PDB file of C-alpha atoms in Angstrom:
ATOM      1  CA  UNK A  10     -83.208  -2.992 -19.626  1.00 90.00           C
ATOM      2  CA  UNK A  11     -79.534  -3.104 -20.506  1.00 92.00           C
ATOM      3  CA  UNK A  12     -77.263  -5.564 -18.704  1.00 95.00           C
ATOM      4  CA  UNK A  13     -73.570  -4.755 -18.292  1.00 95.00           C
ATOM      5  CA  UNK A  14     -71.434  -7.863 -17.759  1.00 95.00           C
ATOM      6  CA  UNK A  15     -67.720  -8.508 -17.416  1.00 92.00           C
ATOM      7  CA  UNK A  16     -65.052  -9.805 -15.062  1.00 90.00           C
ATOM      8  CA  UNK A  17     -64.714  -8.583 -11.511  1.00 85.00           C
ATOM      9  CA  UNK A  18     -62.956  -5.193 -11.470  1.00 83.00           C
ATOM     10  CA  UNK A  19     -63.092  -5.055 -15.234  1.00 85.00           C
ATOM     11  CA  UNK A  20     -64.406  -1.467 -15.269  1.00 86.00           C
ATOM     12  CA  UNK A  21     -68.202  -1.916 -15.432  1.00 90.00           C
ATOM     13  CA  UNK A  22     -69.068   0.335 -12.515  1.00 87.00           C
ATOM     14  CA  UNK A  23     -66.503   2.977 -13.471  1.00 87.00           C
ATOM     15  CA  UNK A  24     -67.887   3.126 -17.011  1.00 87.00           C
ATOM     16  CA  UNK A  25     -71.467   3.410 -15.794  1.00 88.00           C
ATOM     17  CA  UNK A  26     -70.754   6.126 -13.241  1.00 85.00           C
ATOM     18  CA  UNK A  27     -69.096   8.176 -15.946  1.00 84.00           C
ATOM     19  CA  UNK A  28     -71.868   7.685 -18.488  1.00 83.00           C
ATOM     20  CA  UNK A  29     -74.988   7.951 -16.328  1.00 84.00           C
ATOM     21  CA  UNK A  30     -74.528  11.630 -15.534  1.00 83.00           C
ATOM     22  CA  UNK A  31     -75.456  12.367 -19.150  1.00 87.00           C
ATOM     23  CA  UNK A  32     -78.622  10.230 -19.021  1.00 84.00           C
ATOM     24  CA  UNK A  33     -80.872  11.360 -16.141  1.00 80.00           C
ATOM     25  CA  UNK A  34     -83.765   9.083 -17.177  1.00 81.00           C
ATOM     26  CA  UNK A  35     -81.769   5.913 -16.652  1.00 84.00           C
ATOM     27  CA  UNK A  36     -82.083   3.906 -13.472  1.00 85.00           C
ATOM     28  CA  UNK A  37     -78.956   2.099 -12.273  1.00 89.00           C
ATOM     29  CA  UNK A  38     -79.351  -1.251 -10.543  1.00 93.00           C
ATOM     30  CA  UNK A  39     -75.993  -2.219  -9.028  1.00 93.00           C
ATOM     31  CA  UNK A  40     -76.288  -5.922  -8.179  1.00 95.00           C
ATOM     32  CA  UNK A  41     -73.152  -5.906  -5.993  1.00 92.00           C
ATOM     33  CA  UNK A  42     -74.523  -3.008  -3.918  1.00 93.00           C
ATOM     34  CA  UNK A  43     -77.903  -4.766  -3.655  1.00 93.00           C
ATOM     35  CA  UNK A  44     -76.166  -7.960  -2.549  1.00 93.00           C
ATOM     36  CA  UNK A  45     -74.040  -6.176   0.055  1.00 92.00           C
ATOM     37  CA  UNK A  46     -77.179  -4.574   1.497  1.00 94.00           C
ATOM     38  CA  UNK A  47     -79.112  -7.864   1.496  1.00 93.00           C
ATOM     39  CA  UNK A  48     -76.284  -9.830   3.130  1.00 92.00           C
ATOM     40  CA  UNK A  49     -75.855  -7.199   5.846  1.00 93.00           C
ATOM     41  CA  UNK A  50     -79.582  -7.400   6.633  1.00 93.00           C
ATOM     42  CA  UNK A  51     -79.542 -11.213   6.650  1.00 93.00           C
ATOM     43  CA  UNK A  52     -76.552 -11.331   8.978  1.00 93.00           C
ATOM     44  CA  UNK A  53     -77.973  -8.610  11.247  1.00 94.00           C
ATOM     45  CA  UNK A  54     -81.058 -10.761  11.772  1.00 94.00           C
ATOM     46  CA  UNK A  55     -78.891 -13.777  12.622  1.00 93.00           C
ATOM     47  CA  UNK A  56     -79.361 -15.478   9.271  1.00 91.00           C
ATOM     48  CA  UNK A  57     -76.968 -17.065   6.832  1.00 90.00           C
ATOM     49  CA  UNK A  58     -76.800 -15.631   3.288  1.00 90.00           C
ATOM     50  CA  UNK A  59     -76.040 -19.161   1.985  1.00 91.00           C
ATOM     51  CA  UNK A  60     -74.018 -19.668  -1.180  1.00 90.00           C
ATOM     52  CA  UNK A  61     -73.913 -18.667  -4.821  1.00 91.00           C
ATOM     53  CA  UNK A  62     -77.360 -20.074  -5.638  1.00 93.00           C
ATOM     54  CA  UNK A  63     -78.978 -17.958  -2.921  1.00 94.00           C
ATOM     55  CA  UNK A  64     -77.087 -14.936  -4.201  1.00 93.00           C
ATOM     56  CA  UNK A  65     -78.365 -15.538  -7.724  1.00 95.00           C
ATOM     57  CA  UNK A  66     -81.951 -15.794  -6.427  1.00 95.00           C
ATOM     58  CA  UNK A  67     -81.563 -12.456  -4.628  1.00 95.00           C
ATOM     59  CA  UNK A  68     -80.040 -10.912  -7.778  1.00 95.00           C
ATOM     60  CA  UNK A  69     -82.835 -12.274  -9.965  1.00 96.00           C
ATOM     61  CA  UNK A  70     -85.388 -10.885  -7.507  1.00 95.00           C
ATOM     62  CA  UNK A  71     -83.746  -7.445  -7.630  1.00 95.00           C
ATOM     63  CA  UNK A  72     -83.847  -7.487 -11.441  1.00 94.00           C
ATOM     64  CA  UNK A  73     -87.519  -8.508 -11.462  1.00 93.00           C
ATOM     65  CA  UNK A  74     -88.393  -5.801  -8.928  1.00 92.00           C
ATOM     66  CA  UNK A  75     -86.574  -3.148 -10.961  1.00 90.00           C
ATOM     67  CA  UNK A  76     -88.359  -4.262 -14.137  1.00 86.00           C
ATOM     68  CA  UNK A  77     -91.740  -4.097 -12.428  1.00 88.00           C
ATOM     69  CA  UNK A  78     -91.197  -0.632 -10.941  1.00 83.00           C
ATOM     70  CA  UNK A  79     -89.301   1.113 -13.744  1.00 71.00           C
ATOM     71  CA  UNK A  80     -92.338   2.584 -15.486  1.00 72.00           C
ATOM     72  CA  UNK A  81     -91.142   4.283 -18.654  1.00 66.00           C
ATOM     73  CA  UNK A  82     -87.555   4.621 -17.422  1.00 74.00           C
ATOM     74  CA  UNK A  83     -84.788   2.453 -18.788  1.00 86.00           C
ATOM     75  CA  UNK A  84     -82.757   0.327 -16.413  1.00 90.00           C
ATOM     76  CA  UNK A  85     -79.028  -0.269 -16.590  1.00 92.00           C
ATOM     77  CA  UNK A  86     -77.996  -3.326 -14.563  1.00 94.00           C
ATOM     78  CA  UNK A  87     -74.411  -3.373 -13.299  1.00 94.00           C
ATOM     79  CA  UNK A  88     -73.997  -7.139 -13.117  1.00 94.00           C
ATOM     80  CA  UNK A  89     -71.612  -8.128 -10.366  1.00 87.00           C
ATOM     81  CA  UNK A  90     -69.327 -10.935 -11.476  1.00 84.00           C
ATOM     82  CA  UNK A  91     -70.742 -13.051  -8.636  1.00 87.00           C
ATOM     83  CA  UNK A  92     -74.035 -13.105 -10.522  1.00 91.00           C
ATOM     84  CA  UNK A  93     -72.294 -15.303 -13.097  1.00 92.00           C
ATOM     85  CA  UNK A  94     -71.236 -18.007 -10.630  1.00 91.00           C
ATOM     86  CA  UNK A  95     -74.213 -20.321 -11.117  1.00 93.00           C
ATOM     87  CA  UNK A  96     -75.429 -22.141 -14.218  1.00 94.00           C
ATOM     88  CA  UNK A  97     -78.840 -20.476 -13.764  1.00 95.00           C
ATOM     89  CA  UNK A  98     -77.308 -17.008 -13.610  1.00 95.00           C
ATOM     90  CA  UNK A  99     -75.164 -17.599 -16.664  1.00 94.00           C
ATOM     91  CA  UNK A 100     -78.161 -19.017 -18.560  1.00 96.00           C
ATOM     92  CA  UNK A 101     -80.178 -15.902 -17.720  1.00 96.00           C
ATOM     93  CA  UNK A 102     -77.476 -13.577 -19.072  1.00 95.00           C
ATOM     94  CA  UNK A 103     -76.845 -15.769 -22.118  1.00 95.00           C
ATOM     95  CA  UNK A 104     -80.562 -15.580 -22.861  1.00 95.00           C
ATOM     96  CA  UNK A 105     -80.472 -11.795 -22.556  1.00 95.00           C
ATOM     97  CA  UNK A 106     -77.289 -11.312 -24.588  1.00 94.00           C
ATOM     98  CA  UNK A 107     -79.134  -9.141 -27.100  1.00 94.00           C
ATOM     99  CA  UNK A 108     -79.709  -6.529 -24.413  1.00 94.00           C
ATOM    100  CA  UNK A 109     -76.297  -6.814 -22.785  1.00 95.00           C
ATOM    101  CA  UNK A 110     -72.974  -5.028 -23.078  1.00 94.00           C
ATOM    102  CA  UNK A 111     -69.698  -6.665 -22.111  1.00 94.00           C
ATOM    103  CA  UNK A 112     -66.964  -4.585 -20.499  1.00 92.00           C
ATOM    104  CA  UNK A 113     -63.827  -6.666 -20.726  1.00 88.00           C
ATOM    105  CA  UNK A 114     -60.118  -6.095 -20.605  1.00 86.00           C
ATOM    106  CA  UNK A 115     -57.104  -8.361 -21.013  1.00 87.00           C
ATOM    107  CA  UNK A 116     -56.576 -10.836 -18.175  1.00 85.00           C
ATOM    108  CA  UNK A 117     -53.319  -9.181 -17.053  1.00 87.00           C
ATOM    109  CA  UNK A 118     -54.912  -5.731 -16.786  1.00 87.00           C
ATOM    110  CA  UNK A 119     -57.838  -6.911 -14.685  1.00 85.00           C
ATOM    111  CA  UNK A 120     -55.685  -9.206 -12.532  1.00 86.00           C
ATOM    112  CA  UNK A 121     -53.489  -6.221 -11.613  1.00 87.00           C
ATOM    113  CA  UNK A 122     -56.589  -4.610 -10.031  1.00 86.00           C
ATOM    114  CA  UNK A 123     -57.010  -7.600  -7.698  1.00 80.00           C
ATOM    115  CA  UNK A 124     -53.833  -7.320  -5.675  1.00 79.00           C
ATOM    116  CA  UNK A 125     -53.094 -10.656  -4.063  1.00 83.00           C
ATOM    117  CA  UNK A 126     -55.682 -12.822  -5.844  1.00 83.00           C
ATOM    118  CA  UNK A 127     -54.202 -16.074  -7.168  1.00 90.00           C
ATOM    119  CA  UNK A 128     -53.709 -15.655 -10.935  1.00 90.00           C
ATOM    120  CA  UNK A 129     -54.715 -19.215 -11.847  1.00 91.00           C
ATOM    121  CA  UNK A 130     -57.862 -19.120  -9.703  1.00 89.00           C
ATOM    122  CA  UNK A 131     -58.697 -15.721 -11.173  1.00 87.00           C
ATOM    123  CA  UNK A 132     -58.331 -16.972 -14.750  1.00 89.00           C
ATOM    124  CA  UNK A 133     -60.372 -20.134 -14.022  1.00 90.00           C
ATOM    125  CA  UNK A 134     -63.175 -18.043 -12.523  1.00 87.00           C
ATOM    126  CA  UNK A 135     -63.360 -14.709 -14.342  1.00 87.00           C
ATOM    127  CA  UNK A 136     -62.199 -15.949 -17.765  1.00 89.00           C
ATOM    128  CA  UNK A 137     -63.726 -19.437 -17.739  1.00 92.00           C
ATOM    129  CA  UNK A 138     -65.285 -20.794 -20.918  1.00 93.00           C
ATOM    130  CA  UNK A 139     -68.744 -20.320 -19.379  1.00 94.00           C
ATOM    131  CA  UNK A 140     -68.106 -16.689 -18.507  1.00 93.00           C
ATOM    132  CA  UNK A 141     -66.446 -15.997 -21.856  1.00 93.00           C
ATOM    133  CA  UNK A 142     -69.639 -17.300 -23.489  1.00 95.00           C
ATOM    134  CA  UNK A 143     -71.676 -14.747 -21.509  1.00 95.00           C
ATOM    135  CA  UNK A 144     -69.294 -11.949 -22.499  1.00 94.00           C
ATOM    136  CA  UNK A 145     -69.416 -13.050 -26.159  1.00 95.00           C
ATOM    137  CA  UNK A 146     -73.245 -13.132 -26.146  1.00 95.00           C
ATOM    138  CA  UNK A 147     -73.326  -9.481 -25.031  1.00 94.00           C
TER     139      UNK A 147
END
């Protein structure tokens, strides 16, 4: 399993879509897509998807399920930046830094892809010391 981490809209998904065509035996697990699907199902049944901790638990479950069902195939995990919001999520990715790749770009480049997002909030979140540690471990 290879984990691909980086800031929101930093280019992780674009990189993977371009590279995976050349590697048909790889399985892509897109945690943002999994989360969007899970939240839609939760809301459709009248439930509340809760906060970041609940998201991390769903993400961790998706990773575990992919590991269990991959057989001999390799898994590439497109780690949505939201997966790095909790201390538990960051600890998981720090602990798996040896099997992770960081896709990062300068703050100004990535911020430009976010339109109206507040620059200071963006820097505090996507380029926090905790997140930078995850990127550096990859």
